[in-house]
Structures are given as structure tokens and as C-alpha cells.
């Protein structure tokens, strides 16, 4: 049994470091992005009851996290709340909306981005 003790310790350390890495690089940033989107929606005066669907995923292409939301009162548009710490906007979020894959102007949205995004 002593023969395999070093292997079990090594495997345990690798597993522990992997778990810590996952939490540090994925779980904490995802939680931070989710919280930022919640704060942004509160700033837009949008309540959770107005949201039909909400999905968050890692944006591997651009970095950060992308939250896709469809609202009950504007179900033809898919809103994308792109969170990236490098963005110098309120809550580090850039908002865009798409209809049938085509980007929409702010005046075509029922829930336009905050004014600071347009300045």
C-alpha cells in the first residue's frame, strides 16, 4: 500500500489544483457577470417577471460572458448583454439586440441600453 501512497497524493493534489483553477477562472467570473447583468437590469428598471428566457455562457471569441435575454413584452428581439471587465461602460456591459440575426438600433428596442453606452 505504501508503494501507491505517492501516486494517491499526487492525484489528490492535481485534483485539488484543478478544482481551485475551475473556481478561480470560471465560477467566480460567471457569478460576477451574472451579478453585473442583474444590476444593469435593475438600472434599466426591468423586473425578473419581465424576462421570458435568460441564458449565460462564456464568450470564448471576445472574452467575458454573454447573457442572452428574451423579454415577455418584446419577444421578437433577442437582447445580448456582453460582460467584459475591459469595457469602460456602466457595469462593464455592452447591450445589443437582434431580430432574425440582424442587429437593431436603440430606437427599435423596448429596453434600450443605458444612456452612457451611447455617449
PDB file of N, CA and C in Angstrom, residues 5-20:
ATOM      1  N   UNK A   5       1.168   5.196  -2.258  1.00  0.00           N
ATOM      2  CA  UNK A   5       0.842   6.382  -1.472  1.00  0.00           C
ATOM      3  C   UNK A   5       1.234   7.675  -2.203  1.00  0.00           C
ATOM      4  N   UNK A   6       2.404   7.697  -2.812  1.00  0.00           N
ATOM      5  CA  UNK A   6       2.850   8.883  -3.533  1.00  0.00           C
ATOM      6  C   UNK A   6       1.934   9.182  -4.721  1.00  0.00           C
ATOM      7  N   UNK A   7       1.474   8.132  -5.392  1.00  0.00           N
ATOM      8  CA  UNK A   7       0.566   8.331  -6.532  1.00  0.00           C
ATOM      9  C   UNK A   7      -0.753   8.944  -6.084  1.00  0.00           C
ATOM     10  N   UNK A   8      -1.303   8.455  -4.976  1.00  0.00           N
ATOM     11  CA  UNK A   8      -2.572   8.986  -4.478  1.00  0.00           C
ATOM     12  C   UNK A   8      -2.419  10.435  -4.031  1.00  0.00           C
ATOM     13  N   UNK A   9      -1.314  10.759  -3.426  1.00  0.00           N
ATOM     14  CA  UNK A   9      -1.061  12.153  -3.021  1.00  0.00           C
ATOM     15  C   UNK A   9      -0.939  13.041  -4.253  1.00  0.00           C
ATOM     16  N   UNK A  10      -0.216  12.575  -5.262  1.00  0.00           N
ATOM     17  CA  UNK A  10      -0.065  13.341  -6.495  1.00  0.00           C
ATOM     18  C   UNK A  10      -1.411  13.550  -7.192  1.00  0.00           C
ATOM     19  N   UNK A  11      -2.197  12.504  -7.284  1.00  0.00           N
ATOM     20  CA  UNK A  11      -3.518  12.601  -7.924  1.00  0.00           C
ATOM     21  C   UNK A  11      -4.417  13.543  -7.114  1.00  0.00           C
ATOM     22  N   UNK A  12      -4.348  13.460  -5.796  1.00  0.00           N
ATOM     23  CA  UNK A  12      -5.138  14.343  -4.937  1.00  0.00           C
ATOM     24  C   UNK A  12      -4.767  15.802  -5.120  1.00  0.00           C
ATOM     25  N   UNK A  13      -3.474  16.079  -5.209  1.00  0.00           N
ATOM     26  CA  UNK A  13      -3.006  17.458  -5.411  1.00  0.00           C
ATOM     27  C   UNK A  13      -3.446  17.979  -6.774  1.00  0.00           C
ATOM     28  N   UNK A  14      -3.327  17.159  -7.805  1.00  0.00           N
ATOM     29  CA  UNK A  14      -3.758  17.569  -9.148  1.00  0.00           C
ATOM     30  C   UNK A  14      -5.263  17.858  -9.161  1.00  0.00           C
ATOM     31  N   UNK A  15      -6.048  17.006  -8.528  1.00  0.00           N
ATOM     32  CA  UNK A  15      -7.492  17.206  -8.454  1.00  0.00           C
ATOM     33  C   UNK A  15      -7.819  18.502  -7.708  1.00  0.00           C
ATOM     34  N   UNK A  16      -7.159  18.737  -6.586  1.00  0.00           N
ATOM     35  CA  UNK A  16      -7.393  19.939  -5.794  1.00  0.00           C
ATOM     36  C   UNK A  16      -7.033  21.201  -6.575  1.00  0.00           C
ATOM     37  N   UNK A  17      -5.885  21.195  -7.248  1.00  0.00           N
ATOM     38  CA  UNK A  17      -5.478  22.352  -8.050  1.00  0.00           C
ATOM     39  C   UNK A  17      -6.444  22.584  -9.220  1.00  0.00           C
ATOM     40  N   UNK A  18      -6.939  21.510  -9.812  1.00  0.00           N
ATOM     41  CA  UNK A  18      -7.918  21.640 -10.901  1.00  0.00           C
ATOM     42  C   UNK A  18      -9.212  22.265 -10.396  1.00  0.00           C
ATOM     43  N   UNK A  19      -9.672  21.845  -9.245  1.00  0.00           N
ATOM     44  CA  UNK A  19     -10.902  22.402  -8.670  1.00  0.00           C
ATOM     45  C   UNK A  19     -10.724  23.880  -8.338  1.00  0.00           C
ATOM     46  N   UNK A  20      -9.593  24.237  -7.761  1.00  0.00           N
ATOM     47  CA  UNK A  20      -9.315  25.642  -7.445  1.00  0.00           C
ATOM     48  C   UNK A  20      -9.232  26.465  -8.722  1.00  0.00           C
TER      49      UNK A  20
END
